[in-house]
Amino acid sequence: MIVAIDGPAGAGKGTLAKALADRLGLRHLDTGGLYRATALQVLRAGGDPADPATAERAARSLDIALLDSPDLRTAEVGNAASVVAAVPAVRQALLDFQRAFAATPPGAVLDGRDVGTVVLPDAPVKLYIVASAAERARRRHEELLARGEASIYERVRVEIEARDARDAGRAVAPMRKAEDAVEIDTTDLTPDQVLDRALAAIDARS
Ligand code: DC
């Protein structure tokens, strides 16, 4: 069983992916973490995430231990991740890891931007998770405050919209809904309700 979950930042993909993996006994990969780790490696070395050669080198020599770094979830790293993710050679370097992860028994839930369209186009179940920009910004803002980071709602909203535009507008593997994906709008749903809808979609496909 392989479940591919895509959608914009803050829509609830990560929460759903973890809950689904738990419920179905599958492994979980947050593919955004790979782009974040690449960005963090560049930033820590004092490099420029917008320089394609620097970003590619980081992706090729990625230290997987960075996936557990507490710095991975900061807004700075999220924005830099979106920048390195637009570099085709970075995406290529991270592709094999994602496919190998999905192919390892007993199967997996992968969440990101291009899992259903590029990484695993043959995944039997694809979900596309969306929510209004206002609600996604509100969730991210609360998350940052809960972690003790300084956060201004309006700024989070502007950043989330800029990130959407960059992720959906890039030439290679842009964020988009796969033709055969089931869309779930989480704006007015609780995490449990989202999980129920996803399980229903999975039942309908199997
Ligand atoms: O989901 P996230 O916020 O952790 O993702 C960080 C960035 O990584 C996101 O802005 C775009 C990029 N990304 C991507 O291009 N493709 C993926 N499959 C996952 C994330």
GROMACS .gro file of C-alpha atoms and ligand atoms in nm:
model
  226
    1MET     CA    1   0.000   0.000   0.000
    2ILE     CA    2   0.134   0.341  -0.098
    3VAL     CA    3  -0.048   0.666  -0.027
    4ALA     CA    4   0.066   0.990  -0.198
    5ILE     CA    5  -0.044   1.313  -0.031
    6ASP     CA    6   0.018   1.658  -0.181
    7GLY     CA    7  -0.098   2.012  -0.120
    8PRO     CA    8   0.016   2.360  -0.011
    9ALA     CA    9   0.190   2.453   0.315
   10GLY     CA   10  -0.029   2.440   0.625
   11ALA     CA   11  -0.320   2.248   0.470
   12GLY     CA   12  -0.277   1.956   0.711
   13LYS     CA   13  -0.087   1.705   0.496
   14GLY     CA   14   0.166   1.622   0.766
   15THR     CA   15  -0.094   1.565   1.037
   16LEU     CA   16  -0.298   1.346   0.804
   17ALA     CA   17   0.004   1.153   0.676
   18LYS     CA   18   0.117   1.064   1.029
   19ALA     CA   19  -0.234   0.961   1.135
   20LEU     CA   20  -0.283   0.748   0.822
   21ALA     CA   21   0.056   0.580   0.860
   22ASP     CA   22  -0.029   0.498   1.224
   23ARG     CA   23  -0.371   0.366   1.139
   24LEU     CA   24  -0.259   0.157   0.841
   25GLY     CA   25   0.074   0.036   0.986
   26LEU     CA   26   0.275   0.208   0.710
   27ARG     CA   27   0.600   0.406   0.723
   28HIS     CA   28   0.583   0.784   0.678
   29LEU     CA   29   0.809   1.021   0.485
   30ASP     CA   30   0.763   1.397   0.501
   31THR     CA   31   0.930   1.477   0.168
   32GLY     CA   32   0.935   1.850   0.252
   33GLY     CA   33   1.181   1.754   0.526
   34LEU     CA   34   1.433   1.653   0.257
   35TYR     CA   35   1.411   1.999   0.096
   36ARG     CA   36   1.423   2.163   0.439
   37ALA     CA   37   1.732   1.957   0.534
   38THR     CA   38   1.899   2.057   0.207
   39ALA     CA   39   1.825   2.424   0.278
   40LEU     CA   40   1.946   2.392   0.637
   41GLN     CA   41   2.273   2.235   0.522
   42VAL     CA   42   2.328   2.530   0.285
   43LEU     CA   43   2.239   2.790   0.551
   44ARG     CA   44   2.462   2.628   0.814
   45ALA     CA   45   2.757   2.636   0.575
   46GLY     CA   46   2.690   3.008   0.518
   47GLY     CA   47   2.585   2.943   0.157
   48ASP     CA   48   2.316   3.105  -0.056
   49PRO     CA   49   2.009   2.879  -0.107
   50ALA     CA   50   1.935   3.063  -0.433
   51ASP     CA   51   2.264   2.950  -0.587
   52PRO     CA   52   2.180   2.633  -0.787
   53ALA     CA   53   2.529   2.477  -0.766
   54THR     CA   54   2.544   2.522  -0.388
   55ALA     CA   55   2.194   2.377  -0.344
   56GLU     CA   56   2.272   2.079  -0.568
   57ARG     CA   57   2.593   1.999  -0.377
   58ALA     CA   58   2.398   2.002  -0.050
   59ALA     CA   59   2.127   1.771  -0.187
   60ARG     CA   60   2.388   1.525  -0.319
   61SER     CA   61   2.574   1.511   0.011
   62LEU     CA   62   2.267   1.542   0.232
   63ASP     CA   63   2.324   1.454   0.596
   64ILE     CA   64   2.005   1.259   0.677
   65ALA     CA   65   2.059   1.330   1.050
   66LEU     CA   66   1.947   1.688   0.973
   67LEU     CA   67   1.592   1.550   0.931
   68ASP     CA   68   1.578   1.533   1.313
   69SER     CA   69   1.713   1.885   1.369
   70PRO     CA   70   1.488   2.118   1.573
   71ASP     CA   71   1.588   2.396   1.328
   72LEU     CA   72   1.416   2.216   1.040
   73ARG     CA   73   1.070   2.362   1.114
   74THR     CA   74   1.161   2.731   1.134
   75ALA     CA   75   1.002   2.977   0.891
   76GLU     CA   76   1.348   3.075   0.761
   77VAL     CA   77   1.429   2.715   0.667
   78GLY     CA   78   1.079   2.665   0.515
   79ASN     CA   79   1.126   2.961   0.284
   80ALA     CA   80   1.479   2.857   0.188
   81ALA     CA   81   1.347   2.502   0.123
   82SER     CA   82   1.101   2.641  -0.128
   83VAL     CA   83   1.391   2.817  -0.303
   84VAL     CA   84   1.623   2.512  -0.325
   85ALA     CA   85   1.321   2.302  -0.432
   86ALA     CA   86   1.297   2.504  -0.755
   87VAL     CA   87   1.640   2.378  -0.866
   88PRO     CA   88   1.590   2.077  -1.101
   89ALA     CA   89   1.918   1.908  -0.998
   90VAL     CA   90   1.813   1.924  -0.632
   91ARG     CA   91   1.483   1.751  -0.710
   92GLN     CA   92   1.662   1.485  -0.915
   93ALA     CA   93   1.910   1.417  -0.634
   94LEU     CA   94   1.627   1.359  -0.383
   95LEU     CA   95   1.410   1.146  -0.613
   96ASP     CA   96   1.580   0.808  -0.563
   97PHE     CA   97   1.564   0.834  -0.185
   98GLN     CA   98   1.188   0.899  -0.198
   99ARG     CA   99   1.117   0.613  -0.441
  100ALA     CA  100   1.330   0.367  -0.245
  101PHE     CA  101   1.152   0.467   0.075
  102ALA     CA  102   0.810   0.405  -0.084
  103ALA     CA  103   0.918   0.068  -0.228
  104THR     CA  104   1.029  -0.072   0.109
  105PRO     CA  105   0.772  -0.307   0.269
  106PRO     CA  106   0.514  -0.280   0.415
  107GLY     CA  107   0.455   0.039   0.214
  108ALA     CA  108   0.439   0.404   0.300
  109VAL     CA  109   0.260   0.734   0.317
  110LEU     CA  110   0.457   1.016   0.151
  111ASP     CA  111   0.350   1.378   0.172
  112GLY     CA  112   0.479   1.677  -0.025
  113ARG     CA  113   0.407   1.879  -0.338
  114ASP     CA  114   0.478   1.642  -0.628
  115VAL     CA  115   0.443   1.295  -0.479
  116GLY     CA  116   0.135   1.196  -0.682
  117THR     CA  117   0.248   1.371  -1.001
  118VAL     CA  118   0.624   1.303  -1.024
  119VAL     CA  119   0.768   1.090  -0.742
  120LEU     CA  120   0.506   0.814  -0.745
  121PRO     CA  121   0.276   0.869  -1.044
  122ASP     CA  122   0.151   0.507  -1.013
  123ALA     CA  123   0.055   0.531  -0.644
  124PRO     CA  124  -0.281   0.355  -0.599
  125VAL     CA  125  -0.414   0.622  -0.363
  126LYS     CA  126  -0.353   0.996  -0.411
  127LEU     CA  127  -0.492   1.269  -0.190
  128TYR     CA  128  -0.470   1.645  -0.250
  129ILE     CA  129  -0.514   1.842   0.072
  130VAL     CA  130  -0.613   2.209   0.055
  131ALA     CA  131  -0.740   2.486   0.286
  132SER     CA  132  -0.792   2.860   0.250
  133ALA     CA  133  -0.477   3.074   0.269
  134ALA     CA  134  -0.620   3.259   0.571
  135GLU     CA  135  -0.674   2.935   0.764
  136ARG     CA  136  -0.334   2.791   0.666
  137ALA     CA  137  -0.162   3.113   0.778
  138ARG     CA  138  -0.357   3.104   1.107
  139ARG     CA  139  -0.241   2.745   1.174
  140ARG     CA  140   0.124   2.822   1.093
  141HIS     CA  141   0.112   3.138   1.308
  142GLU     CA  142  -0.024   2.941   1.608
  143GLU     CA  143   0.238   2.669   1.550
  144LEU     CA  144   0.524   2.923   1.548
  145LEU     CA  145   0.393   3.093   1.865
  146ALA     CA  146   0.355   2.756   2.038
  147ARG     CA  147   0.721   2.686   1.960
  148GLY     CA  148   0.820   3.018   2.114
  149GLU     CA  149   0.910   3.182   1.780
  150ALA     CA  150   0.817   3.544   1.718
  151SER     CA  151   0.535   3.554   1.462
  152ILE     CA  152   0.310   3.816   1.303
  153TYR     CA  153  -0.002   3.676   1.137
  154GLU     CA  154   0.003   3.914   0.839
  155ARG     CA  155   0.364   3.830   0.767
  156VAL     CA  156   0.296   3.455   0.786
  157ARG     CA  157   0.010   3.500   0.541
  158VAL     CA  158   0.223   3.695   0.293
  159GLU     CA  159   0.499   3.432   0.321
  160ILE     CA  160   0.258   3.142   0.274
  161GLU     CA  161   0.115   3.304  -0.039
  162ALA     CA  162   0.466   3.370  -0.175
  163ARG     CA  163   0.557   3.007  -0.105
  164ASP     CA  164   0.238   2.883  -0.282
  165ALA     CA  165   0.325   3.096  -0.585
  166ARG     CA  166   0.685   2.966  -0.593
  167ASP     CA  167   0.586   2.601  -0.539
  168ALA     CA  168   0.306   2.610  -0.798
  169GLY     CA  169   0.487   2.835  -1.046
  170ARG     CA  170   0.823   2.661  -1.082
  171ALA     CA  171   0.908   2.494  -1.412
  172VAL     CA  172   1.001   2.152  -1.272
  173ALA     CA  173   0.753   1.939  -1.076
  174PRO     CA  174   0.525   2.227  -0.976
  175MET     CA  175   0.274   2.168  -0.698
  176ARG     CA  176  -0.048   2.055  -0.858
  177LYS     CA  177  -0.329   1.808  -0.809
  178ALA     CA  178  -0.283   1.479  -0.995
  179GLU     CA  179  -0.577   1.397  -1.226
  180ASP     CA  180  -0.661   1.090  -1.017
  181ALA     CA  181  -0.621   1.252  -0.674
  182VAL     CA  182  -0.910   1.291  -0.430
  183GLU     CA  183  -0.925   1.650  -0.299
  184ILE     CA  184  -1.004   1.721   0.065
  185ASP     CA  185  -1.057   2.080   0.184
  186THR     CA  186  -0.961   2.093   0.553
  187THR     CA  187  -1.056   2.459   0.617
  188ASP     CA  188  -1.355   2.368   0.835
  189LEU     CA  189  -1.261   2.013   0.935
  190THR     CA  190  -1.094   1.873   1.246
  191PRO     CA  191  -0.794   1.640   1.201
  192ASP     CA  192  -1.020   1.342   1.288
  193GLN     CA  193  -1.272   1.441   1.021
  194VAL     CA  194  -0.991   1.471   0.765
  195LEU     CA  195  -0.865   1.126   0.863
  196ASP     CA  196  -1.216   0.979   0.821
  197ARG     CA  197  -1.248   1.128   0.471
  198ALA     CA  198  -0.906   0.999   0.373
  199LEU     CA  199  -0.988   0.649   0.501
  200ALA     CA  200  -1.314   0.658   0.303
  201ALA     CA  201  -1.121   0.757  -0.011
  202ILE     CA  202  -0.875   0.474   0.047
  203ASP     CA  203  -1.160   0.223   0.097
  204ALA     CA  204  -1.315   0.340  -0.229
  205ARG     CA  205  -0.989   0.274  -0.415
  206SER     CA  206  -0.914  -0.072  -0.273
  207DC      O1  207   0.590   2.090   0.330
  207DC      P1  208   0.705   2.179   0.376
  207DC      O2  209   0.662   2.315   0.420
  207DC      O3  210   0.791   2.112   0.478
  207DC      O4  211   0.795   2.197   0.243
  207DC      C1  212   0.903   2.286   0.236
  207DC      C2  213   0.929   2.325   0.092
  207DC      O5  214   0.983   2.213   0.021
  207DC      C3  215   0.805   2.367   0.014
  207DC      O6  216   0.784   2.505   0.014
  207DC      C4  217   0.833   2.319  -0.127
  207DC      C5  218   0.932   2.209  -0.111
  207DC      N1  219   0.878   2.076  -0.142
  207DC      C6  220   0.876   2.036  -0.274
  207DC      O7  221   0.912   2.114  -0.361
  207DC      N2  222   0.837   1.911  -0.307
  207DC      C7  223   0.795   1.825  -0.213
  207DC      N3  224   0.756   1.701  -0.249
  207DC      C8  225   0.792   1.866  -0.077
  207DC      C9  226   0.833   1.992  -0.045
   0.00000   0.00000   0.00000
